[in-house]
CSV table of C-alpha atoms and ligand atoms in Angstrom, one decimal:
chain,number,residue,atom,x,y,z
A,256,MET,CA,-6.5,-11.7,32.6
A,257,LYS,CA,-3.8,-14.4,33.1
A,258,ASN,CA,-1.0,-12.2,34.0
A,259,SER,CA,-2.9,-9.5,35.9
A,260,ALA,CA,-0.3,-9.6,38.7
A,261,LEU,CA,2.1,-8.0,36.2
A,262,TYR,CA,-0.3,-5.3,35.1
A,263,ILE,CA,-0.2,-2.0,37.0
A,264,LYS,CA,-2.8,0.6,36.5
A,265,GLU,CA,-0.7,3.6,35.7
A,266,PRO,CA,-2.1,7.1,36.7
A,267,LEU,CA,-1.3,10.3,34.8
A,268,LEU,CA,1.7,12.3,36.0
A,269,PHE,CA,-0.7,15.0,37.2
A,270,GLU,CA,-2.4,12.4,39.4
A,271,LYS,CA,0.9,11.1,40.7
A,272,HIS,CA,2.0,14.7,41.8
A,273,LYS,CA,3.2,15.1,45.4
A,274,GLU,CA,3.8,18.6,46.7
A,275,GLY,CA,7.5,19.2,47.2
A,276,ARG,CA,8.8,16.1,45.4
A,277,GLU,CA,11.8,16.8,43.2
A,278,GLY,CA,13.4,14.9,40.3
A,279,LEU,CA,16.9,16.3,41.0
A,280,LYS,CA,18.3,17.8,44.1
A,281,ILE,CA,21.3,20.1,43.9
A,282,ILE,CA,23.1,21.1,47.1
A,283,ASP,CA,23.1,24.8,48.0
A,284,CYS,CA,25.9,26.8,46.6
A,285,GLU,CA,28.7,27.2,49.0
A,286,VAL,CA,30.3,30.3,47.5
A,287,PRO,CA,28.6,33.7,47.3
A,288,GLU,CA,26.2,33.7,44.4
A,289,LYS,CA,24.7,36.5,42.3
A,290,PRO,CA,20.9,36.5,42.4
A,291,ILE,CA,19.3,35.4,39.2
A,292,SER,CA,17.6,38.7,38.8
A,293,ASP,CA,21.1,40.1,38.0
A,294,TYR,CA,20.8,38.3,34.7
A,295,ILE,CA,17.1,38.1,34.0
A,296,ASP,CA,14.6,40.9,34.7
A,297,ASN,CA,12.5,40.1,37.8
A,298,LYS,CA,9.2,40.6,36.1
A,299,LEU,CA,10.1,37.8,33.7
A,300,LEU,CA,10.8,35.4,36.6
A,301,ARG,CA,8.3,33.1,38.3
A,302,ASP,CA,9.0,30.7,41.1
A,303,LYS,CA,6.3,28.2,40.2
A,304,ILE,CA,4.7,26.7,37.1
A,305,ASN,CA,1.1,26.3,37.9
A,306,GLY,CA,-0.1,22.8,37.7
A,307,MET,CA,3.3,21.3,37.0
A,308,PRO,CA,3.4,17.8,38.5
A,309,GLU,CA,6.1,17.4,41.2
A,310,LEU,CA,7.7,14.0,41.0
A,311,SER,CA,10.9,12.1,41.8
A,312,GLU,CA,13.2,10.7,39.2
A,313,VAL,CA,12.1,7.1,39.9
A,314,ASP,CA,8.4,8.2,39.7
A,315,ILE,CA,9.0,9.5,36.2
A,316,VAL,CA,11.2,6.7,34.9
A,317,ARG,CA,8.7,4.1,36.1
A,318,HIS,CA,5.8,6.0,34.7
A,319,PHE,CA,7.2,6.1,31.2
A,320,TYR,CA,8.6,2.6,31.4
A,321,ARG,CA,5.2,1.2,32.4
A,322,LEU,CA,3.5,3.1,29.5
A,323,SER,CA,6.1,1.7,27.1
A,324,ILE,CA,5.3,-1.9,28.1
A,325,MET,CA,1.6,-1.4,27.6
A,326,ASN,CA,2.4,-1.1,23.9
A,327,TYR,CA,2.6,-3.9,21.4
A,328,ASN,CA,5.6,-4.3,19.1
A,329,ILE,CA,7.2,-6.6,16.6
A,330,GLU,CA,9.6,-7.9,19.3
A,331,LYS,CA,6.7,-9.0,21.4
A,332,GLY,CA,4.8,-10.9,18.7
A,333,MET,CA,3.5,-11.1,15.2
A,334,TYR,CA,1.4,-8.4,13.5
A,335,PRO,CA,-1.1,-10.3,11.3
A,336,LEU,CA,-2.0,-7.1,9.4
A,337,GLY,CA,-2.8,-7.7,5.8
A,338,SER,CA,-2.0,-5.4,2.9
A,339,CYS,CA,0.7,-3.9,5.1
A,340,THR,CA,3.6,-6.4,5.6
A,341,MET,CA,4.6,-5.9,9.2
A,342,LYS,CA,7.4,-8.4,9.5
A,343,TYR,CA,10.4,-8.8,11.8
A,344,ASN,CA,13.5,-7.4,10.2
A,345,PRO,CA,17.1,-8.4,10.9
A,346,LYS,CA,18.7,-6.1,13.5
A,347,ILE,CA,22.1,-6.2,11.7
A,348,ASN,CA,20.6,-3.9,9.0
A,349,GLU,CA,19.9,-1.3,11.7
A,350,GLN,CA,23.6,-1.5,12.7
A,351,ILE,CA,24.7,-1.1,9.1
A,352,ALA,CA,22.5,2.0,8.5
A,353,LEU,CA,24.0,3.5,11.7
A,354,MET,CA,27.6,3.2,10.5
A,355,PRO,CA,29.2,6.6,11.1
A,356,ASP,CA,30.4,6.9,7.5
A,357,PHE,CA,26.8,6.8,6.4
A,358,LEU,CA,25.3,8.6,9.4
A,359,PHE,CA,27.5,11.7,9.2
A,360,THR,CA,27.4,12.3,5.4
A,361,HIS,CA,26.3,15.8,4.7
A,362,PRO,CA,23.8,15.9,1.8
A,363,TYR,CA,25.7,18.8,0.2
A,364,GLN,CA,29.0,17.1,0.3
A,365,PRO,CA,30.8,17.2,-3.1
A,366,GLU,CA,30.3,14.1,-5.3
A,367,SER,CA,33.9,13.1,-5.2
A,368,THR,CA,33.7,12.7,-1.4
A,369,VAL,CA,30.6,10.5,-1.4
A,370,GLN,CA,31.6,8.0,-4.0
A,371,GLY,CA,30.6,5.2,-1.6
A,372,ASN,CA,27.1,6.5,-1.1
A,373,LEU,CA,26.6,7.0,-4.7
A,374,LYS,CA,27.9,3.5,-5.5
A,375,LEU,CA,25.4,2.1,-2.9
A,376,LEU,CA,22.5,4.0,-4.6
A,377,TYR,CA,23.7,2.8,-8.0
A,378,THR,CA,24.1,-0.8,-6.8
A,379,ILE,CA,20.6,-1.0,-5.3
A,380,LYS,CA,19.0,0.5,-8.4
A,381,ASP,CA,20.8,-2.1,-10.5
A,382,SER,CA,19.8,-4.9,-8.1
A,383,LEU,CA,16.2,-3.9,-8.2
A,384,CYS,CA,16.2,-3.8,-12.0
A,385,LYS,CA,17.6,-7.3,-12.0
A,386,ILE,CA,15.2,-8.7,-9.4
A,387,PHE,CA,12.1,-7.3,-11.0
A,388,ASN,CA,13.3,-7.2,-14.6
A,389,MET,CA,12.7,-3.5,-15.1
A,390,ASP,CA,15.0,-1.1,-17.1
A,391,ASP,CA,15.6,1.6,-14.5
A,392,PHE,CA,14.6,2.7,-11.0
A,393,THR,CA,14.3,6.1,-9.2
A,394,LEU,CA,15.0,5.9,-5.5
A,395,GLN,CA,13.6,9.3,-4.6
A,396,PRO,CA,10.0,8.7,-3.5
A,397,ALA,CA,9.6,8.7,0.3
A,398,ALA,CA,6.8,6.1,0.6
A,399,GLY,CA,4.5,3.9,-1.4
A,400,ALA,CA,1.9,6.5,-2.0
A,401,HIS,CA,4.7,8.9,-3.1
A,402,GLY,CA,5.9,6.3,-5.5
A,403,GLU,CA,2.4,6.0,-7.0
A,404,LEU,CA,2.3,9.7,-7.5
A,405,THR,CA,5.7,9.6,-9.2
A,406,GLY,CA,4.7,6.7,-11.4
A,407,ILE,CA,1.5,8.3,-12.5
A,408,MET,CA,3.4,11.6,-13.2
A,409,LEU,CA,5.8,9.6,-15.4
A,410,ILE,CA,2.9,8.1,-17.3
A,411,ARG,CA,1.4,11.5,-17.7
A,412,ALA,CA,4.6,13.0,-19.0
A,413,TYR,CA,5.1,10.2,-21.4
A,414,LEU,CA,1.6,10.4,-22.8
A,415,GLU,CA,1.7,14.2,-22.9
A,416,ASP,CA,4.9,14.0,-24.9
A,417,LYS,CA,3.1,11.7,-27.4
A,418,GLY,CA,0.4,14.4,-27.8
A,419,ASN,CA,-2.4,13.5,-25.3
A,420,PRO,CA,-2.2,12.9,-21.6
A,421,ARG,CA,-5.6,11.3,-21.6
A,422,LYS,CA,-8.3,11.6,-18.9
A,423,THR,CA,-8.9,8.4,-17.0
A,424,ILE,CA,-7.2,5.8,-14.8
A,425,LEU,CA,-8.8,2.5,-14.3
A,426,ILE,CA,-8.5,1.0,-10.8
A,427,PRO,CA,-10.0,-2.3,-9.6
A,428,ASP,CA,-12.5,-2.2,-6.8
A,429,SER,CA,-10.2,-4.1,-4.5
A,430,ALA,CA,-7.4,-1.5,-4.6
A,431,HIS,CA,-5.6,0.2,-1.8
A,432,GLY,CA,-7.1,3.6,-1.1
A,433,THR,CA,-3.8,5.4,-2.0
A,434,ASN,CA,-4.3,4.3,-5.7
A,435,PRO,CA,-7.3,6.5,-6.5
A,436,ALA,CA,-5.8,9.3,-4.4
A,437,SER,CA,-2.6,9.3,-6.5
A,438,ALA,CA,-4.4,9.2,-9.8
A,439,THR,CA,-6.7,12.1,-8.7
A,440,LEU,CA,-3.7,14.2,-7.5
A,441,CYS,CA,-2.3,13.9,-11.1
A,442,GLY,CA,-5.5,15.3,-12.5
A,443,TYR,CA,-7.0,12.0,-13.7
A,444,LYS,CA,-10.6,10.8,-13.2
A,445,VAL,CA,-10.8,7.4,-11.6
A,446,LYS,CA,-13.0,4.7,-13.1
A,447,GLU,CA,-13.5,1.5,-11.0
A,448,ILE,CA,-13.3,-1.9,-12.6
A,449,LYS,CA,-15.1,-4.8,-11.1
A,450,SER,CA,-13.5,-7.9,-9.8
A,451,ALA,CA,-14.8,-11.2,-11.3
A,452,SER,CA,-16.2,-13.9,-9.0
A,453,ASP,CA,-12.7,-15.4,-8.8
A,454,GLY,CA,-11.4,-12.1,-7.2
A,455,CYS,CA,-9.3,-11.2,-10.3
A,456,ILE,CA,-9.9,-8.4,-12.9
A,457,ASP,CA,-13.0,-9.1,-15.0
A,458,LEU,CA,-11.6,-9.3,-18.5
A,459,ALA,CA,-14.9,-8.7,-20.3
A,460,ASN,CA,-15.6,-5.7,-18.1
A,461,LEU,CA,-12.0,-4.3,-18.8
A,462,GLU,CA,-12.4,-4.9,-22.5
A,463,SER,CA,-15.7,-3.0,-22.5
A,464,ILE,CA,-14.4,0.1,-20.8
A,465,MET,CA,-10.8,0.3,-22.1
A,466,ASN,CA,-10.6,3.1,-24.7
A,467,GLU,CA,-8.3,5.9,-25.9
A,468,ASP,CA,-9.2,8.1,-23.0
A,469,VAL,CA,-7.6,5.7,-20.5
A,470,ALA,CA,-4.1,6.7,-19.5
A,471,ALA,CA,-3.4,3.6,-17.4
A,472,LEU,CA,-4.7,0.7,-15.4
A,473,MET,CA,-3.4,0.7,-11.8
A,474,LEU,CA,-3.4,-2.8,-10.5
A,475,THR,CA,-2.0,-4.6,-7.5
A,476,ASN,CA,-0.3,-7.9,-7.8
A,477,PRO,CA,-0.8,-10.0,-5.8
A,478,ASN,CA,-4.1,-8.1,-5.4
A,479,THR,CA,-5.5,-7.1,-2.0
A,480,LEU,CA,-7.4,-10.4,-1.8
A,481,GLY,CA,-4.1,-12.1,-1.7
A,482,LEU,CA,-4.6,-13.5,-5.1
A,483,PHE,CA,-2.2,-13.6,-8.1
A,484,GLU,CA,-3.7,-11.6,-11.0
A,485,LYS,CA,-3.7,-14.7,-13.2
A,486,ASN,CA,-4.8,-13.0,-16.4
A,487,ILE,CA,-2.1,-10.3,-16.1
A,488,ILE,CA,-0.7,-10.9,-19.6
A,489,LYS,CA,-4.2,-10.7,-21.1
A,490,VAL,CA,-4.9,-7.6,-19.0
A,491,SER,CA,-1.8,-5.8,-20.2
A,492,GLU,CA,-2.5,-6.7,-23.8
A,493,ILE,CA,-6.0,-5.2,-23.6
A,494,VAL,CA,-4.6,-2.0,-22.1
A,495,HIS,CA,-1.6,-1.7,-24.4
A,496,SER,CA,-3.7,-2.3,-27.5
A,497,LYS,CA,-5.5,1.0,-26.8
A,498,GLY,CA,-2.2,2.8,-26.0
A,499,GLY,CA,-2.6,2.7,-22.2
A,500,GLN,CA,0.0,1.9,-19.6
A,501,ILE,CA,0.1,-0.7,-16.8
A,502,TYR,CA,0.9,0.6,-13.3
A,503,CYS,CA,1.6,-2.1,-10.8
A,504,ASP,CA,1.3,-1.4,-7.1
A,505,GLY,CA,4.1,-3.6,-5.7
A,506,ALA,CA,3.9,-2.4,-2.1
A,507,ASN,CA,4.0,-6.0,-0.9
A,508,MET,CA,6.4,-8.0,-3.1
A,509,ASN,CA,7.3,-10.6,-0.5
A,510,ALA,CA,5.0,-13.1,-2.3
A,511,LEU,CA,6.6,-12.8,-5.7
A,512,ILE,CA,10.2,-11.8,-5.1
A,513,GLY,CA,12.8,-14.1,-6.6
A,514,ILE,CA,10.1,-16.1,-8.3
A,515,ALA,CA,7.9,-14.0,-10.6
A,516,ASN,CA,9.3,-11.9,-13.5
A,517,ILE,CA,7.4,-8.6,-13.3
A,518,GLY,CA,9.1,-7.3,-16.4
A,519,LEU,CA,7.6,-10.0,-18.5
A,520,MET,CA,4.0,-9.3,-17.4
A,521,GLY,CA,3.6,-6.2,-19.5
A,522,ILE,CA,4.0,-3.8,-16.5
A,523,ASP,CA,5.4,-0.4,-17.5
A,524,VAL,CA,5.7,1.1,-14.0
A,525,LEU,CA,6.2,-0.7,-10.6
A,526,HIS,CA,6.6,0.9,-7.2
A,527,LEU,CA,8.0,-1.0,-4.3
A,528,ASN,CA,7.8,-0.3,-0.6
A,529,LEU,CA,11.3,-0.9,0.8
A,530,HIS,CA,9.6,-0.4,4.2
A,531,LYS,CA,7.5,-3.5,3.8
A,532,THR,CA,9.5,-5.9,1.7
A,533,PHE,CA,13.1,-4.9,2.2
A,534,SER,CA,13.9,-4.7,5.9
A,535,THR,CA,12.5,-1.5,7.3
A,536,PRO,CA,9.7,-1.8,9.8
A,537,HIS,CA,6.5,-0.4,8.4
A,538,GLY,CA,4.0,1.6,10.4
A,539,GLY,CA,4.0,4.4,12.9
A,540,GLY,CA,4.3,6.8,10.0
A,541,GLY,CA,8.0,6.6,10.1
A,542,PRO,CA,10.3,7.2,7.2
A,543,GLY,CA,9.9,4.9,4.2
A,544,SER,CA,11.1,4.5,0.7
A,545,GLY,CA,9.0,3.8,-2.4
A,546,PRO,CA,11.4,3.3,-5.4
A,547,VAL,CA,9.7,3.3,-8.8
A,548,GLY,CA,10.8,0.9,-11.6
A,549,ILE,CA,10.1,1.6,-15.2
A,550,LYS,CA,10.5,0.2,-18.7
A,551,LYS,CA,12.8,1.9,-21.3
A,552,HIS,CA,10.2,4.2,-22.9
A,553,LEU,CA,9.8,6.1,-19.6
A,554,ILE,CA,13.5,6.7,-18.8
A,555,PRO,CA,13.6,10.2,-20.3
A,556,TYR,CA,11.0,11.4,-17.7
A,557,LEU,CA,12.6,10.1,-14.5
A,558,PRO,CA,13.0,12.6,-11.6
A,559,VAL,CA,16.4,14.4,-11.5
A,560,PRO,CA,19.0,13.8,-10.5
A,561,THR,CA,19.5,10.3,-11.7
A,562,ILE,CA,22.5,8.4,-10.4
A,563,GLU,CA,24.9,7.5,-13.1
A,564,LYS,CA,28.4,6.1,-13.6
A,565,ASP,CA,31.3,6.9,-15.8
A,566,GLY,CA,33.9,4.2,-15.6
A,567,ASN,CA,34.3,3.9,-11.8
A,568,TYR,CA,33.1,7.4,-11.1
A,569,TYR,CA,29.5,7.9,-9.8
A,570,TYR,CA,27.6,11.1,-10.3
A,571,PHE,CA,24.3,12.9,-10.1
A,572,ASN,CA,22.9,13.8,-13.5
A,573,TYR,CA,20.6,16.8,-13.5
A,574,SER,CA,20.5,17.4,-17.2
A,575,LYS,CA,17.4,15.6,-18.4
A,576,ASP,CA,15.2,18.0,-20.3
A,577,LYS,CA,12.1,15.8,-20.2
A,578,SER,CA,12.4,15.0,-16.5
A,579,ILE,CA,9.3,15.4,-14.3
A,580,GLY,CA,11.7,17.3,-12.0
A,581,LYS,CA,12.7,16.7,-8.4
A,582,ILE,CA,10.3,14.9,-6.1
A,583,LYS,CA,12.3,14.5,-2.9
A,584,ALA,CA,15.3,16.3,-1.5
A,585,PHE,CA,18.9,15.0,-1.6
A,586,TYR,CA,19.3,11.2,-1.8
A,587,GLY,CA,15.7,10.1,-0.9
A,588,ASN,CA,15.4,8.4,2.5
A,589,PHE,CA,19.0,7.2,2.4
A,590,ALA,CA,19.0,5.1,5.6
A,591,ILE,CA,16.1,3.0,4.4
A,592,ILE,CA,17.9,2.3,1.1
A,593,ILE,CA,21.0,1.2,3.0
A,594,ARG,CA,19.0,-1.4,5.0
A,595,ALA,CA,17.4,-2.6,1.8
A,596,LEU,CA,20.7,-3.2,0.0
A,597,ALA,CA,22.1,-4.9,3.1
A,598,TYR,CA,19.1,-7.2,3.1
A,599,ILE,CA,19.3,-8.0,-0.6
A,600,LEU,CA,23.0,-8.7,-0.4
A,601,ALA,CA,22.6,-10.9,2.7
A,602,MET,CA,19.8,-12.9,1.1
A,603,GLY,CA,21.3,-13.5,-2.3
A,604,SER,CA,19.0,-14.9,-5.0
A,605,LYS,CA,18.3,-18.1,-3.2
A,606,GLY,CA,17.4,-16.2,0.0
A,607,LEU,CA,15.1,-13.8,-1.9
A,608,LYS,CA,13.2,-16.8,-3.4
A,609,ASN,CA,12.9,-18.3,0.1
A,610,ILE,CA,11.2,-15.1,1.3
A,611,ALA,CA,8.4,-15.7,-1.2
A,612,ILE,CA,8.2,-19.4,-0.5
A,613,ASN,CA,7.8,-18.8,3.2
A,614,ALA,CA,5.4,-15.9,2.9
A,615,VAL,CA,3.1,-18.0,0.7
A,616,ALA,CA,3.4,-21.2,2.7
A,617,ASN,CA,2.6,-19.3,5.9
A,618,ALA,CA,-0.5,-17.6,4.5
A,619,ASN,CA,-1.8,-20.9,3.1
A,620,TYR,CA,-1.1,-22.7,6.4
A,621,ILE,CA,-3.3,-20.1,8.2
A,622,LYS,CA,-6.0,-20.4,5.5
A,623,SER,CA,-6.2,-24.2,5.8
A,624,LYS,CA,-6.2,-24.2,9.6
A,625,LEU,CA,-8.9,-21.5,10.0
A,626,LYS,CA,-11.2,-22.2,7.1
A,627,ASP,CA,-13.5,-24.4,9.2
A,628,TYR,CA,-13.9,-21.7,11.7
A,629,TYR,CA,-14.1,-18.5,9.6
A,630,TYR,CA,-15.9,-18.0,6.2
A,631,LEU,CA,-13.6,-17.8,3.2
A,632,PRO,CA,-15.1,-15.6,0.5
A,633,TYR,CA,-12.5,-16.8,-2.0
A,634,ASP,CA,-11.5,-20.3,-1.4
A,635,LEU,CA,-8.4,-20.3,-3.7
A,636,PRO,CA,-4.7,-20.8,-3.1
A,637,VAL,CA,-3.5,-17.5,-1.7
A,638,MET,CA,-0.2,-15.6,-2.0
A,639,HIS,CA,1.1,-13.7,1.0
A,640,GLU,CA,-2.3,-12.9,2.7
A,641,VAL,CA,-5.7,-14.5,3.2
A,642,ILE,CA,-9.1,-13.0,3.7
A,643,PHE,CA,-11.9,-14.4,5.9
A,644,SER,CA,-15.1,-12.8,7.0
A,645,ASP,CA,-17.4,-12.9,10.1
A,646,LYS,CA,-20.2,-14.6,8.2
A,647,TYR,CA,-20.2,-17.7,10.4
A,648,GLN,CA,-20.3,-15.5,13.5
A,649,HIS,CA,-23.4,-13.6,12.4
A,650,LYS,CA,-25.7,-16.2,14.2
A,651,THR,CA,-24.6,-14.8,17.6
A,652,ASN,CA,-24.1,-11.2,16.3
A,653,VAL,CA,-20.3,-11.3,16.8
A,654,THR,CA,-18.6,-9.1,14.3
A,655,THR,CA,-15.2,-8.7,12.8
A,656,LEU,CA,-14.5,-5.8,15.1
A,657,ASP,CA,-15.3,-7.9,18.1
A,658,ILE,CA,-13.0,-10.7,16.9
A,659,ALA,CA,-10.2,-8.2,16.4
A,660,LYS,CA,-10.6,-6.7,19.9
A,661,ARG,CA,-10.7,-10.2,21.4
A,662,LEU,CA,-7.3,-11.0,19.8
A,663,ILE,CA,-5.8,-8.4,22.1
A,664,ASP,CA,-6.8,-10.4,25.2
A,665,TYR,CA,-4.8,-13.3,23.7
A,666,GLY,CA,-1.7,-11.2,23.5
A,667,LEU,CA,-1.8,-10.7,19.8
A,668,HIS,CA,-2.2,-7.6,17.6
A,669,PRO,CA,-5.5,-7.6,15.6
A,670,SER,CA,-5.4,-8.3,11.9
A,671,THR,CA,-6.5,-5.8,9.3
A,672,ILE,CA,-10.3,-5.5,9.4
A,673,TYR,CA,-13.0,-4.3,7.0
A,674,PHE,CA,-10.5,-4.1,4.1
A,675,PRO,CA,-10.7,-4.8,1.1
A,676,LEU,CA,-14.1,-3.1,0.9
A,677,ILE,CA,-15.5,-5.7,-1.5
A,678,VAL,CA,-15.6,-8.3,1.2
A,679,SER,CA,-18.2,-7.5,3.8
A,680,GLY,CA,-16.8,-7.9,7.3
A,681,ALA,CA,-13.3,-8.7,6.0
A,682,ILE,CA,-10.7,-10.2,8.3
A,683,MET,CA,-7.4,-9.8,6.4
A,684,ILE,CA,-4.4,-11.7,7.6
A,685,GLU,CA,-0.8,-11.6,6.5
A,686,PRO,CA,1.6,-13.7,8.7
A,687,THR,CA,4.7,-12.7,6.6
A,688,GLU,CA,7.7,-14.9,5.9
A,689,THR,CA,9.4,-14.2,9.3
A,690,GLU,CA,7.0,-16.1,11.6
A,691,SER,CA,7.8,-19.5,12.9
A,692,ILE,CA,5.3,-22.3,13.0
A,693,GLU,CA,5.0,-21.9,16.8
A,694,GLU,CA,4.0,-18.3,16.5
A,695,LEU,CA,1.6,-19.1,13.6
A,696,ASP,CA,0.0,-21.8,15.8
A,697,ARG,CA,-0.3,-19.4,18.7
A,698,PHE,CA,-2.3,-17.1,16.4
A,699,ILE,CA,-4.3,-19.9,14.9
A,700,ASN,CA,-5.2,-21.3,18.4
A,701,ALA,CA,-6.3,-17.9,19.5
A,702,MET,CA,-8.5,-17.5,16.5
A,703,ILE,CA,-10.0,-20.9,17.0
A,704,SER,CA,-10.7,-20.2,20.7
A,705,ILE,CA,-12.4,-16.9,19.7
A,706,ALA,CA,-14.6,-18.8,17.1
A,707,GLU,CA,-15.6,-21.2,19.9
A,708,GLU,CA,-16.3,-18.3,22.3
A,709,ALA,CA,-18.4,-16.5,19.6
A,710,LYS,CA,-20.6,-19.6,19.6
A,711,ASN,CA,-20.8,-20.4,23.2
A,712,ASN,CA,-20.0,-17.2,25.1
A,713,PRO,CA,-20.5,-14.4,22.6
A,714,ASP,CA,-20.6,-11.7,25.3
A,715,ILE,CA,-17.0,-12.2,26.2
A,716,VAL,CA,-16.0,-11.5,22.6
A,717,LYS,CA,-18.5,-8.6,22.2
A,718,SER,CA,-17.1,-6.8,25.3
A,719,ALA,CA,-13.4,-7.4,24.6
A,720,PRO,CA,-10.7,-6.3,25.2
A,721,HIS,CA,-10.7,-7.1,28.9
A,722,THR,CA,-7.0,-6.9,29.6
A,723,THR,CA,-6.1,-3.5,28.4
A,724,PRO,CA,-5.9,-0.2,30.4
A,725,VAL,CA,-8.9,1.1,28.4
A,726,GLY,CA,-11.6,-1.1,26.8
A,727,ARG,CA,-13.6,-0.2,23.8
A,728,LEU,CA,-13.1,3.2,22.4
A,729,ASN,CA,-15.5,5.1,20.3
A,730,GLU,CA,-13.6,4.4,17.1
A,731,THR,CA,-14.7,7.5,15.3
A,732,GLU,CA,-14.6,10.0,18.2
A,733,ALA,CA,-11.3,8.7,19.5
A,734,ALA,CA,-9.7,9.6,16.1
A,735,ARG,CA,-11.6,12.7,15.3
A,736,LYS,CA,-11.9,14.3,18.8
A,737,PRO,CA,-9.0,12.9,20.8
A,738,ILE,CA,-8.8,14.1,24.4
A,739,LEU,CA,-5.2,15.2,24.7
A,740,ARG,CA,-5.3,17.4,27.8
A,741,TRP,CA,-5.8,16.6,31.4
A,742,THR,CA,-7.9,19.0,33.4
B,1089,LIG,C1,1.1,0.1,2.1
B,1089,LIG,C2,0.5,0.2,0.8
B,1089,LIG,C3,0.5,1.3,0.0
B,1089,LIG,C4,1.0,2.7,0.5
B,1089,LIG,O1,2.3,2.7,1.0
B,1089,LIG,P1,2.8,3.9,2.0
B,1089,LIG,O2,4.2,3.7,2.1
B,1089,LIG,O3,2.0,3.7,3.3
B,1089,LIG,O4,2.4,5.2,1.4
B,1089,LIG,C5,0.0,1.3,-1.3
B,1089,LIG,N1,-0.5,0.1,-1.8
B,1089,LIG,C6,-0.5,-1.0,-1.0
B,1089,LIG,C7,-1.1,-2.3,-1.6
B,1089,LIG,C8,0.0,-1.1,0.2
B,1089,LIG,O5,-0.1,-2.2,1.0
């Protein structure tokens, strides 16, 4: 649109092919050479790969560079994705994770030669216990969902040990999809509990379905509506009174860190996503880390090895007879853990608290600036994210998907859409603590312009994006039947 002069339509390499063009020219050999058939049997040799594009080095380099700048990234602008914390992370933590002493450690090196690594693991475990007021942490799980699985396995082992693993896990209707998946993988039935009109767990509903078949309640706090579960103490009392456990999905802790005391809320198990809250970029399916924090009664069941210390000597402890076993090889995703500890130490307790203050202020700023333009299903103070819907845009048939696509034309990544499922046409926005007021305003102004367009010129929104190499894809077919081959 505005910068179309910079946009080059880039053909495929096959389309750019020019007979005889070469990437690398090597001069003919000036000394007598043995023919290649002296080394490789002639019938295995071919002189041409059919259909292989012939291109110069500059053709190829420009091709891939042009493709790379079609992409969006956190260095380019904010990612307003809710329930996913996509924030900018300090580059220094990348440098620290790349320090040769960490990088070249062999996982099988004897304990005595990796005392520094073990001390690092011990230190972060200890820091996380203090920050969230839990009694211990395992650092093995490789992601949030893996942490959930580990946490539910711990609960199962604990209940089994007490005589009955029970049958059901309660999960609020606003939960992240990984929650029911983890519970099911552990052999539990999932029972959904309703949210009350204030977006929090309906206490009466919980009381009526809580019984001695229920192993645990899995909740998310702040929940996926961006709201603090304000009855958390009451909720945990109801569940504990019938012998159940409280599992907290802490994938997005940037709203509470340094401020809320998780350990005092009656939570027995808490997983964190280091790759959301603690300085590893989230997304792209890259490596993550989902440490699980627990209260004392669950310590005997932790995955082996645990990291322990005897005086100043750090070691792996494999001898825990009630352990659920090993759930990830070696140290867990060690490089992610390094970044997280570097981040925690650089922040200090004051810095950690500022993360929460900024995350919450930014989300509430967006909420107050956009509430006249987009419908707010829950008009309450939010934590780190805010949920609107497309209800005001229904008059001109503009939908959440159209709004998301139009954001691309404004040079922004779309927000999360159609989640949580309990809000029809949900537009879920998390600005994160790392965005400046200028970037927030850029996003807000784009959203306001789109709301105006939806009123006065709905077609431009409905046919967006207009500035990308390809326009609207068939959302289902593009994922299920991708065309990956040029013919
Ligand atoms: C991201 C997220 C998860 C899953 O984490 P992964 O690392 O992607 O497996 C679980 N719950 C919530 C609320 C999340 O935002």
